Amino acid sequence: MPEPFKVLTSQTVVLPQKSIDTDQIIPARFLTTTTREGLGKSAFYDWRYKADGKPLAGVELNTVDAESHRVLVAGDNFACGSSREHAPWALLDYGFRAVVSTTIADIFTSNALKNGLLPIQVDKETHEKLLARPGAEVTIDLENNELRFGNHVVGFKVEPFARRCLLEGVDNLGWMVDRIVAVETFERENGLESA
Amino acid sequence: MSPNEPRTTPKTLFDKVWESRIVTPETSDAPGLLYVDLHLIHEVTSPQAFAEIESRGLKVRRPDRTFGTLDHSTPTLPPNAQGLRPYVTKQAESQVETLERNCAKHGITLAGWDSDDRGIVHVMAPELGLTQPGQVVVCGDSHTATHGAFGAIAFGIGTSEVGHVLATQCLLQRKPKRMRVTVDGNLRPGVSAKDMALAIIAEIGFGGGSGYALEYAGEAVRGLDMEGRMTLCNMSIEAGARCGMVAPDAKTVEWVRGRKYAPKGEAFEQAAERWLSLKTDDGALFDKEVRLDGSKIAPMATWGTTPDAGAAVGAPAPAPRNENDQRALSYMGFAANEPTTGHPVDVVFIGSCTNGRMTDMRAAANIMRGRRVKDGVRVLVVPGSVAVQRAAEAEGLDKVFTAAGAEWRLPGCSMCIAMNGDMVQPGQLAVSTSNRNFEGRQGKGARTVLVSPATAAATAIAGHIADPRAYAEEVAHA
């Protein structure tokens, strides 16, 4: 069950690269885990650490206060590639609660929403403003579908059901299990029952 | 069909399969419930899903529609004298054991270590006849689009959704937009489905398919055999599309016939009749149409760090259009306006869910037969499944590869995702038949060029990226 999301005010971390794929967010060699926890230390691992495991100098992700920087602003086509849900798990465990880009990959969006990480797609102009101001304070107001920073107010859209789940703490799987009778009927009517 | 819609509205292939699997329709407030015919699971994206449903006291609702295999974390070297498998870490071994335990506990068939059915999930499921036209197929793996080659709606899901399917056999979904990619004409000799896929992705762009379901159509697509269609659909995610499909035809029906889990006898004939009716109606509207001329596609190789950065083998890498292109060229060590064929190659990898099937093994072997791998090049050939391994060994292809100086390994994902210890070393240039050339995908600092199996084999011989057609002609004239 994800933590509910209503309104978040926090500073941004900016990663301007286009097409940051989920292999960058968490490299495959960290996927042998059988739990969801503790992946934040592996988030963007190859961008943050040298081959010997020592932190690279001058990398903001190693120095920034994650508690006060909970919004990631990333280049176009964010989180493309592999369907690994380890990507949102790693970002959340690192400390992010929202990601802002012009385009965010389909599977990542679905995975992120199920874990309480809010993916927000904005227009190019807004995106450029945010890219140009690393560390800016932004407010993400899911109740009003608004992103506010400086004197800017920008609307955004989140799939209505996912939005309700985040605002009200509705549990996806529980909601589906409540509809299991419809599934049984569908199976019966379509000859899909167990042999 | 809504009451206002005339009965004659032409439909796409995608629409027909989608509508047949809607349990409850989507509304403005909630997504629809989409029924899943076949749920494939592997060791990497399933453990947390089992833990989730167990913590709620839920059962696997349809173990008979769930099928497991071991592929991502598995070593491709044989066990040692004590029978121990050389796992990269204890954690990798424990992940495999977790799936073994979960499948045993929930009554799910697992193609495990001792099974002849084991293989990369997108190679073994079609081989076993688990994948059938008209199904909805899902797996916690983005290359699930592969199964769309059979006219199935097949897409990758996250681990939360793996839990949803285990518990309910359904997914919450909204219908994506539809895009048709038509490839006219015929591919020229020496040009394969992989080259077609790379050409299409270069045309659509890396994120260009985002939000769409693709249908591949046209003479060149119809001309592909089933393994080629799987290669083509496999790469749909590399254009950002979650799924890609090809309408079933006689080739599809004959490929499925007689396979282990396919219907038998009269049931098969009835199913085949239904499968052949699954095609896009004349006049059906797509949200987007893309058209390519198949006869103009050449063997392709990527020059950058996204799969859409493809160009004909021997063509110069482009002048950078932006900072990202510049970063990609610089990471790859390639120069703008110069061909990439001049650089010495360190590693060649032939395998993966994209190109680990029998036709891929044959295409590579045909070029490597009687030749030697260039000194200093490490070549790994990894069959996609035990069935491919056995068939290749029966034809003597393993001997062709090893005689040329390549390594012949056990089936698995291996160096495509590089999480089992099969890795490219930092800075090395790897020419690979896999599907992703992201920075570090095949190991930290690895530089990856995506190609077809024939181009990979020609590259192994030449020691630099090479056009396979020169080698194929020599074979033909020998």
PDB file of N, CA and C in Angstrom, chain B residues 49 158 176 192 195 201 214 229 252 267 272 291 306 314 326 345 353 397 399 416-417 461:
ATOM      1  N   ALA B  49       6.050 -10.024  -5.749  1.00  0.00           N
ATOM      2  CA  ALA B  49       4.627 -10.199  -6.064  1.00  0.00           C
ATOM      3  C   ALA B  49       4.050 -11.357  -5.263  1.00  0.00           C
ATOM      4  N   GLY B 158       4.817  -4.436 -14.479  1.00  0.00           N
ATOM      5  CA  GLY B 158       5.667  -4.323 -13.301  1.00  0.00           C
ATOM      6  C   GLY B 158       5.320  -5.395 -12.274  1.00  0.00           C
ATOM      7  N   PRO B 176      -4.854   1.533 -25.191  1.00  0.00           N
ATOM      8  CA  PRO B 176      -3.887   2.444 -25.825  1.00  0.00           C
ATOM      9  C   PRO B 176      -4.351   2.862 -27.220  1.00  0.00           C
ATOM     10  N   SER B 192      17.787  -8.852 -42.389  1.00  0.00           N
ATOM     11  CA  SER B 192      16.932  -9.693 -41.539  1.00  0.00           C
ATOM     12  C   SER B 192      15.885  -8.874 -40.788  1.00  0.00           C
ATOM     13  N   ASP B 195      17.281  -6.115 -38.674  1.00  0.00           N
ATOM     14  CA  ASP B 195      17.575  -4.877 -39.413  1.00  0.00           C
ATOM     15  C   ASP B 195      16.288  -4.081 -39.634  1.00  0.00           C
ATOM     16  N   ILE B 201      12.562   1.486 -35.695  1.00  0.00           N
ATOM     17  CA  ILE B 201      12.760   2.274 -34.469  1.00  0.00           C
ATOM     18  C   ILE B 201      13.472   3.594 -34.806  1.00  0.00           C
ATOM     19  N   LEU B 214       1.297  -1.251 -31.446  1.00  0.00           N
ATOM     20  CA  LEU B 214       1.701  -1.289 -32.852  1.00  0.00           C
ATOM     21  C   LEU B 214       1.115  -2.521 -33.540  1.00  0.00           C
ATOM     22  N   ARG B 229       9.280 -12.634 -37.179  1.00  0.00           N
ATOM     23  CA  ARG B 229       8.185 -11.808 -36.630  1.00  0.00           C
ATOM     24  C   ARG B 229       8.367 -11.618 -35.120  1.00  0.00           C
ATOM     25  N   THR B 252       1.593 -18.806 -39.129  1.00  0.00           N
ATOM     26  CA  THR B 252       1.350 -18.825 -37.687  1.00  0.00           C
ATOM     27  C   THR B 252       0.735 -20.160 -37.279  1.00  0.00           C
ATOM     28  N   ALA B 267      -9.953 -29.796 -32.020  1.00  0.00           N
ATOM     29  CA  ALA B 267      -9.875 -28.539 -31.250  1.00  0.00           C
ATOM     30  C   ALA B 267      -8.870 -27.585 -31.909  1.00  0.00           C
ATOM     31  N   ALA B 272      -7.718 -22.825 -35.126  1.00  0.00           N
ATOM     32  CA  ALA B 272      -7.016 -22.240 -36.282  1.00  0.00           C
ATOM     33  C   ALA B 272      -7.965 -21.385 -37.118  1.00  0.00           C
ATOM     34  N   ARG B 291       5.013   4.293 -42.655  1.00  0.00           N
ATOM     35  CA  ARG B 291       5.282   3.428 -43.814  1.00  0.00           C
ATOM     36  C   ARG B 291       6.760   3.407 -44.153  1.00  0.00           C
ATOM     37  N   THR B 306      20.949   4.739 -27.607  1.00  0.00           N
ATOM     38  CA  THR B 306      19.525   4.423 -27.598  1.00  0.00           C
ATOM     39  C   THR B 306      19.253   3.581 -28.856  1.00  0.00           C
ATOM     40  N   GLY B 314      28.392   0.635 -42.253  1.00  0.00           N
ATOM     41  CA  GLY B 314      29.293   1.319 -43.200  1.00  0.00           C
ATOM     42  C   GLY B 314      28.945   2.774 -43.441  1.00  0.00           C
ATOM     43  N   GLN B 326      25.614  14.146 -28.946  1.00  0.00           N
ATOM     44  CA  GLN B 326      27.032  14.394 -28.676  1.00  0.00           C
ATOM     45  C   GLN B 326      27.523  13.485 -27.551  1.00  0.00           C
ATOM     46  N   VAL B 345      36.714  -4.337 -32.345  1.00  0.00           N
ATOM     47  CA  VAL B 345      35.651  -4.828 -31.465  1.00  0.00           C
ATOM     48  C   VAL B 345      36.251  -5.795 -30.448  1.00  0.00           C
ATOM     49  N   CYS B 353      16.479 -12.778 -26.068  1.00  0.00           N
ATOM     50  CA  CYS B 353      15.088 -13.014 -26.501  1.00  0.00           C
ATOM     51  C   CYS B 353      14.812 -12.385 -27.850  1.00  0.00           C
ATOM     52  N   LEU B 397      25.942 -27.069 -35.076  1.00  0.00           N
ATOM     53  CA  LEU B 397      26.270 -25.625 -35.073  1.00  0.00           C
ATOM     54  C   LEU B 397      27.200 -25.268 -33.916  1.00  0.00           C
ATOM     55  N   LYS B 399      29.635 -26.948 -32.879  1.00  0.00           N
ATOM     56  CA  LYS B 399      30.995 -27.247 -33.359  1.00  0.00           C
ATOM     57  C   LYS B 399      31.471 -26.159 -34.327  1.00  0.00           C
ATOM     58  N   CYS B 416      22.931 -10.024 -22.444  1.00  0.00           N
ATOM     59  CA  CYS B 416      21.986  -8.976 -22.865  1.00  0.00           C
ATOM     60  C   CYS B 416      21.695  -8.062 -21.693  1.00  0.00           C
ATOM     61  N   ILE B 417      21.437  -8.658 -20.510  1.00  0.00           N
ATOM     62  CA  ILE B 417      21.124  -7.857 -19.319  1.00  0.00           C
ATOM     63  C   ILE B 417      22.266  -7.905 -18.313  1.00  0.00           C
ATOM     64  N   ILE B 461      34.378 -12.267 -37.223  1.00  0.00           N
ATOM     65  CA  ILE B 461      35.438 -12.707 -38.150  1.00  0.00           C
ATOM     66  C   ILE B 461      36.344 -11.522 -38.520  1.00  0.00           C
TER      67      ILE B 461
END
